[in-house]
JSON list of C-alpha atoms in Angstrom, two decimals:
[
{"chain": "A", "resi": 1, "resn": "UNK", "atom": "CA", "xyz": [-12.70, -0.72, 25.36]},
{"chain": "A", "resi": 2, "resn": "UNK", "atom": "CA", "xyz": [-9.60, -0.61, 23.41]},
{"chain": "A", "resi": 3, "resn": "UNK", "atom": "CA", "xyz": [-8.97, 2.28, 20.82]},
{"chain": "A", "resi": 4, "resn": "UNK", "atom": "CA", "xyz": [-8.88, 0.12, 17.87]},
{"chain": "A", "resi": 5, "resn": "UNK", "atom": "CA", "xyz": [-12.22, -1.78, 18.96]},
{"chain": "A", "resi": 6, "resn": "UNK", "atom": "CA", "xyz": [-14.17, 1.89, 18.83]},
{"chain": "A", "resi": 7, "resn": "UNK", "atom": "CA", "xyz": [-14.49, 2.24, 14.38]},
{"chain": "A", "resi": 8, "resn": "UNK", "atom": "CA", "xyz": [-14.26, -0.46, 11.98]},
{"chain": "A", "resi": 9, "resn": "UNK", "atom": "CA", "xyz": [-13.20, 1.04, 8.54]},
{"chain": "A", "resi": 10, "resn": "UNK", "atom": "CA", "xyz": [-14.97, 0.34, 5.66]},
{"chain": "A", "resi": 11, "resn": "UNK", "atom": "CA", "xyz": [-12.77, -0.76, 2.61]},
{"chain": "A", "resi": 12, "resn": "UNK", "atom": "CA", "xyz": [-9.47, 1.00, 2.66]},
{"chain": "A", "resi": 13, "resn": "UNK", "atom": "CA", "xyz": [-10.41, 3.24, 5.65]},
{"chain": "A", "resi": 14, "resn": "UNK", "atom": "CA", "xyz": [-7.74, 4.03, 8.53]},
{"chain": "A", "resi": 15, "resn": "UNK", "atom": "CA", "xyz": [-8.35, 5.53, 11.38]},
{"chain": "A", "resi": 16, "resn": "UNK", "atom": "CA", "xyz": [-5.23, 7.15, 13.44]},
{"chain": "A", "resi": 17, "resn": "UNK", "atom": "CA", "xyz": [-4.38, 8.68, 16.81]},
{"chain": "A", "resi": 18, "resn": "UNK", "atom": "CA", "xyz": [-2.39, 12.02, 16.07]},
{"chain": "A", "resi": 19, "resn": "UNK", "atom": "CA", "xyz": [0.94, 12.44, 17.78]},
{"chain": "A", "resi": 20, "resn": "UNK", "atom": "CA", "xyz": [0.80, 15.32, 20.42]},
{"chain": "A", "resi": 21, "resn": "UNK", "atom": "CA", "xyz": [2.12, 18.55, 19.16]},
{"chain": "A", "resi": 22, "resn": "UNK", "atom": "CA", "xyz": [4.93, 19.85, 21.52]},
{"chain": "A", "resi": 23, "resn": "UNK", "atom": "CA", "xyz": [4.69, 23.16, 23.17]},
{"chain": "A", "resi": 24, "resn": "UNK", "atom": "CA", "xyz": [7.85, 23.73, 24.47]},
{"chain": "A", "resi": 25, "resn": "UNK", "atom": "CA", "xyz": [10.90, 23.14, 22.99]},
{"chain": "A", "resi": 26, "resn": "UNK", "atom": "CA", "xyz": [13.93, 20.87, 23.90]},
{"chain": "A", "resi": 27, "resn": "UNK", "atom": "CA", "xyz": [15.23, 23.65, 26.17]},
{"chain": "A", "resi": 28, "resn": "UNK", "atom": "CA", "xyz": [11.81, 24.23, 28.01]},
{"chain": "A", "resi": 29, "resn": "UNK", "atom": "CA", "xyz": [10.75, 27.74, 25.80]},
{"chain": "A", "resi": 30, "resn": "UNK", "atom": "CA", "xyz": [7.29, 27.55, 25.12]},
{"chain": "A", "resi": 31, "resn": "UNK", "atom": "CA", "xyz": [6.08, 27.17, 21.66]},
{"chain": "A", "resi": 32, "resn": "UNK", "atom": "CA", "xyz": [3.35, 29.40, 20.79]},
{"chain": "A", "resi": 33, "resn": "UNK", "atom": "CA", "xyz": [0.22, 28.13, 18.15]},
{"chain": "A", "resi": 34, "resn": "UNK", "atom": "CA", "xyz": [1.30, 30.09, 15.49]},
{"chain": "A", "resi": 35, "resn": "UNK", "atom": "CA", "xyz": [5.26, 28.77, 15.15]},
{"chain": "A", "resi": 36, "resn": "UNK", "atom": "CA", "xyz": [4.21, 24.63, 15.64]},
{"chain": "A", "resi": 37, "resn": "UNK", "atom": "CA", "xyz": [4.43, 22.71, 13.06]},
{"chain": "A", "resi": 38, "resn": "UNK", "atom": "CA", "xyz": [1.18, 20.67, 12.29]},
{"chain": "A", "resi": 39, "resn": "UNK", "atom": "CA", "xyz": [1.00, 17.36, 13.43]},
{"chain": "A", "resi": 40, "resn": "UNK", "atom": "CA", "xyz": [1.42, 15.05, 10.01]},
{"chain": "A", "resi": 41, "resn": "UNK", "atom": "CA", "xyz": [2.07, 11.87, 12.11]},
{"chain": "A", "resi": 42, "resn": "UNK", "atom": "CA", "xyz": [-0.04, 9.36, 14.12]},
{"chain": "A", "resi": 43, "resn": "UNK", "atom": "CA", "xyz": [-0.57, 5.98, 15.19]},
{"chain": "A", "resi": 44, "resn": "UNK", "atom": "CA", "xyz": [-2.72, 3.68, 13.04]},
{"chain": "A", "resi": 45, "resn": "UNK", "atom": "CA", "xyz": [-5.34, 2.14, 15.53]},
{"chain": "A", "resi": 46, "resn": "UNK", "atom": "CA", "xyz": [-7.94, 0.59, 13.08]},
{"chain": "A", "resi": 47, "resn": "UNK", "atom": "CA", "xyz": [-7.73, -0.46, 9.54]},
{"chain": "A", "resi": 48, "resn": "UNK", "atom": "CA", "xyz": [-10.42, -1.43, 6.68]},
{"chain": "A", "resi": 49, "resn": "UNK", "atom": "CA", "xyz": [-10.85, -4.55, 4.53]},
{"chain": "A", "resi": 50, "resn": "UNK", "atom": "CA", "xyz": [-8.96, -3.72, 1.85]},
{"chain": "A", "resi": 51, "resn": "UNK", "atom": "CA", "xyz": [-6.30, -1.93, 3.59]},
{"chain": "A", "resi": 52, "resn": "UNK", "atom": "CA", "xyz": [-3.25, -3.76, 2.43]},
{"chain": "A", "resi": 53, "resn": "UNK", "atom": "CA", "xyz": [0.28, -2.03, 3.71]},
{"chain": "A", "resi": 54, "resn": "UNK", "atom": "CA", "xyz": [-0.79, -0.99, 7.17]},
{"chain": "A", "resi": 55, "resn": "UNK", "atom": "CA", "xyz": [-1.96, -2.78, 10.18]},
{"chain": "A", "resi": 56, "resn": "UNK", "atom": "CA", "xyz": [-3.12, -1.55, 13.79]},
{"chain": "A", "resi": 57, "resn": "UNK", "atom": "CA", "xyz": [-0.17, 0.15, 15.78]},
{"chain": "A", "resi": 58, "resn": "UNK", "atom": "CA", "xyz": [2.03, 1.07, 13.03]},
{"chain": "A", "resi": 59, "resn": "UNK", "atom": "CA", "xyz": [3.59, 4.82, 12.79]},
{"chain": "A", "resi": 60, "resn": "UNK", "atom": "CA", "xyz": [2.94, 6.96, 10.37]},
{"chain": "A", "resi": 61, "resn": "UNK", "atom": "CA", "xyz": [3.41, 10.39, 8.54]},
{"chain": "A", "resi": 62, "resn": "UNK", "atom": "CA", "xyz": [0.04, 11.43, 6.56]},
{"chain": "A", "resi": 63, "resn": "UNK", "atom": "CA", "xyz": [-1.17, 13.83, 4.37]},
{"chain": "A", "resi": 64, "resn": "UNK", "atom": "CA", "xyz": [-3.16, 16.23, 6.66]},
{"chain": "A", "resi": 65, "resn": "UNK", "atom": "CA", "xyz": [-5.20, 17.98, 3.93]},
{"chain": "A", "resi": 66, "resn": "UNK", "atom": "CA", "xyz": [-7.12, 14.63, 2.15]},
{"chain": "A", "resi": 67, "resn": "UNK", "atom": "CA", "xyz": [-7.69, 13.25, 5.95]},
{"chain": "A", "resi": 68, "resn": "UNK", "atom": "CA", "xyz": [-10.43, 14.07, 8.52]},
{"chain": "A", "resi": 69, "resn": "UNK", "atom": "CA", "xyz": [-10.46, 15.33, 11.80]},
{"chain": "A", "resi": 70, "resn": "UNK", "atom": "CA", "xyz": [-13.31, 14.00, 14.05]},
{"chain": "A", "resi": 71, "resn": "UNK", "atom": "CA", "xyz": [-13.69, 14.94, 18.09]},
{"chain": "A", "resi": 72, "resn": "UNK", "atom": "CA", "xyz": [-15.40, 11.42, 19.61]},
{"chain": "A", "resi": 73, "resn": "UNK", "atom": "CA", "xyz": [-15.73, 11.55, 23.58]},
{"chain": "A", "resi": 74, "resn": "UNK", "atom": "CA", "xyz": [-12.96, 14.12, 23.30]},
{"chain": "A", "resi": 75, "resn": "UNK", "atom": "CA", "xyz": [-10.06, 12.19, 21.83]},
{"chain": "A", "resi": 76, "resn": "UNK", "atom": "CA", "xyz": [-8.98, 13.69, 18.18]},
{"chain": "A", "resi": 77, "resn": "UNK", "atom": "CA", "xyz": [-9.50, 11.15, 15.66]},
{"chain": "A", "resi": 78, "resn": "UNK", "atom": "CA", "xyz": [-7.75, 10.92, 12.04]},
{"chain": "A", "resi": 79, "resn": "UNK", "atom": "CA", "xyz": [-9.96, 9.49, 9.25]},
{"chain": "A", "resi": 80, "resn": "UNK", "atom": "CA", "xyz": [-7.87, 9.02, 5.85]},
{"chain": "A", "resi": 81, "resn": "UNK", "atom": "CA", "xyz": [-7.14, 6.03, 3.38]},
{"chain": "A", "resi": 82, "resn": "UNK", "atom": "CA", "xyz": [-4.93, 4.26, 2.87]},
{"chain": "A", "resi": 83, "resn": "UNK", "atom": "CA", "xyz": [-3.29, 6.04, -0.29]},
{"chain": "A", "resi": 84, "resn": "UNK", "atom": "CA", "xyz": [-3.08, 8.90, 2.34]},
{"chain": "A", "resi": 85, "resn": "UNK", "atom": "CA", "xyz": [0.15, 8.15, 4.11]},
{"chain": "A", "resi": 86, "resn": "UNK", "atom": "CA", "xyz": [3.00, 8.75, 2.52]},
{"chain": "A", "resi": 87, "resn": "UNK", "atom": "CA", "xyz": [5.39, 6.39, 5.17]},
{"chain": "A", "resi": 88, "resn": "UNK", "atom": "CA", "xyz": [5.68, 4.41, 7.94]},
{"chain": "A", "resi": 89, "resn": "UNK", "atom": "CA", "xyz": [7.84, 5.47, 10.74]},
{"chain": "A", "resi": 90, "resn": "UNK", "atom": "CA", "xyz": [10.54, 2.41, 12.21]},
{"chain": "A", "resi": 91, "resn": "UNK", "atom": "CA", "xyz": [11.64, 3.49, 15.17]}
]
């Protein structure tokens, strides 16, 4: 089953895929949890409705404290809306 095929989002509902947090650095030092950054970007793989600027597979950076994390079959889920992320990402 595909990722975006798992949630359907009510109204202007997202659901992303956090990027990985890096624990070493460019020159191979290891990172410990207290000096990473937290993770404030993510794939988008599921939108609502109503949802209006986004669609599945864009990048993104988000506002971490008005989102939700959810655990489902072990994979780290975001939950936000739309009005939660502040940019895409064009890479």
């Amino acid at each position: 089953m595909q990722e975006s095929n798992i949630f359907t989002p009510l109204r202007d509902e997202i659901v992303l895929l956090p990027d990985d947090v890096k624990e070493t650095s460019a020159d191979g030092l290891i990172i410990t949890e207290s000096a990473r950054l937290p993770v404030f970007s993510g794939k988008v793989i599921a939108i609502g409705a109503r949802v209006k600027d986004l669609n599945v597979g864009d990048h993104v950076f988000y506002r971490r404290g008005l989102s939700d994390l959810v655990v489902y079959k072990d994979i780290k889920y975001i939950f936000a809306t739309e009005n939660n992320v502040i940019t895409k990402i064009n890479e």
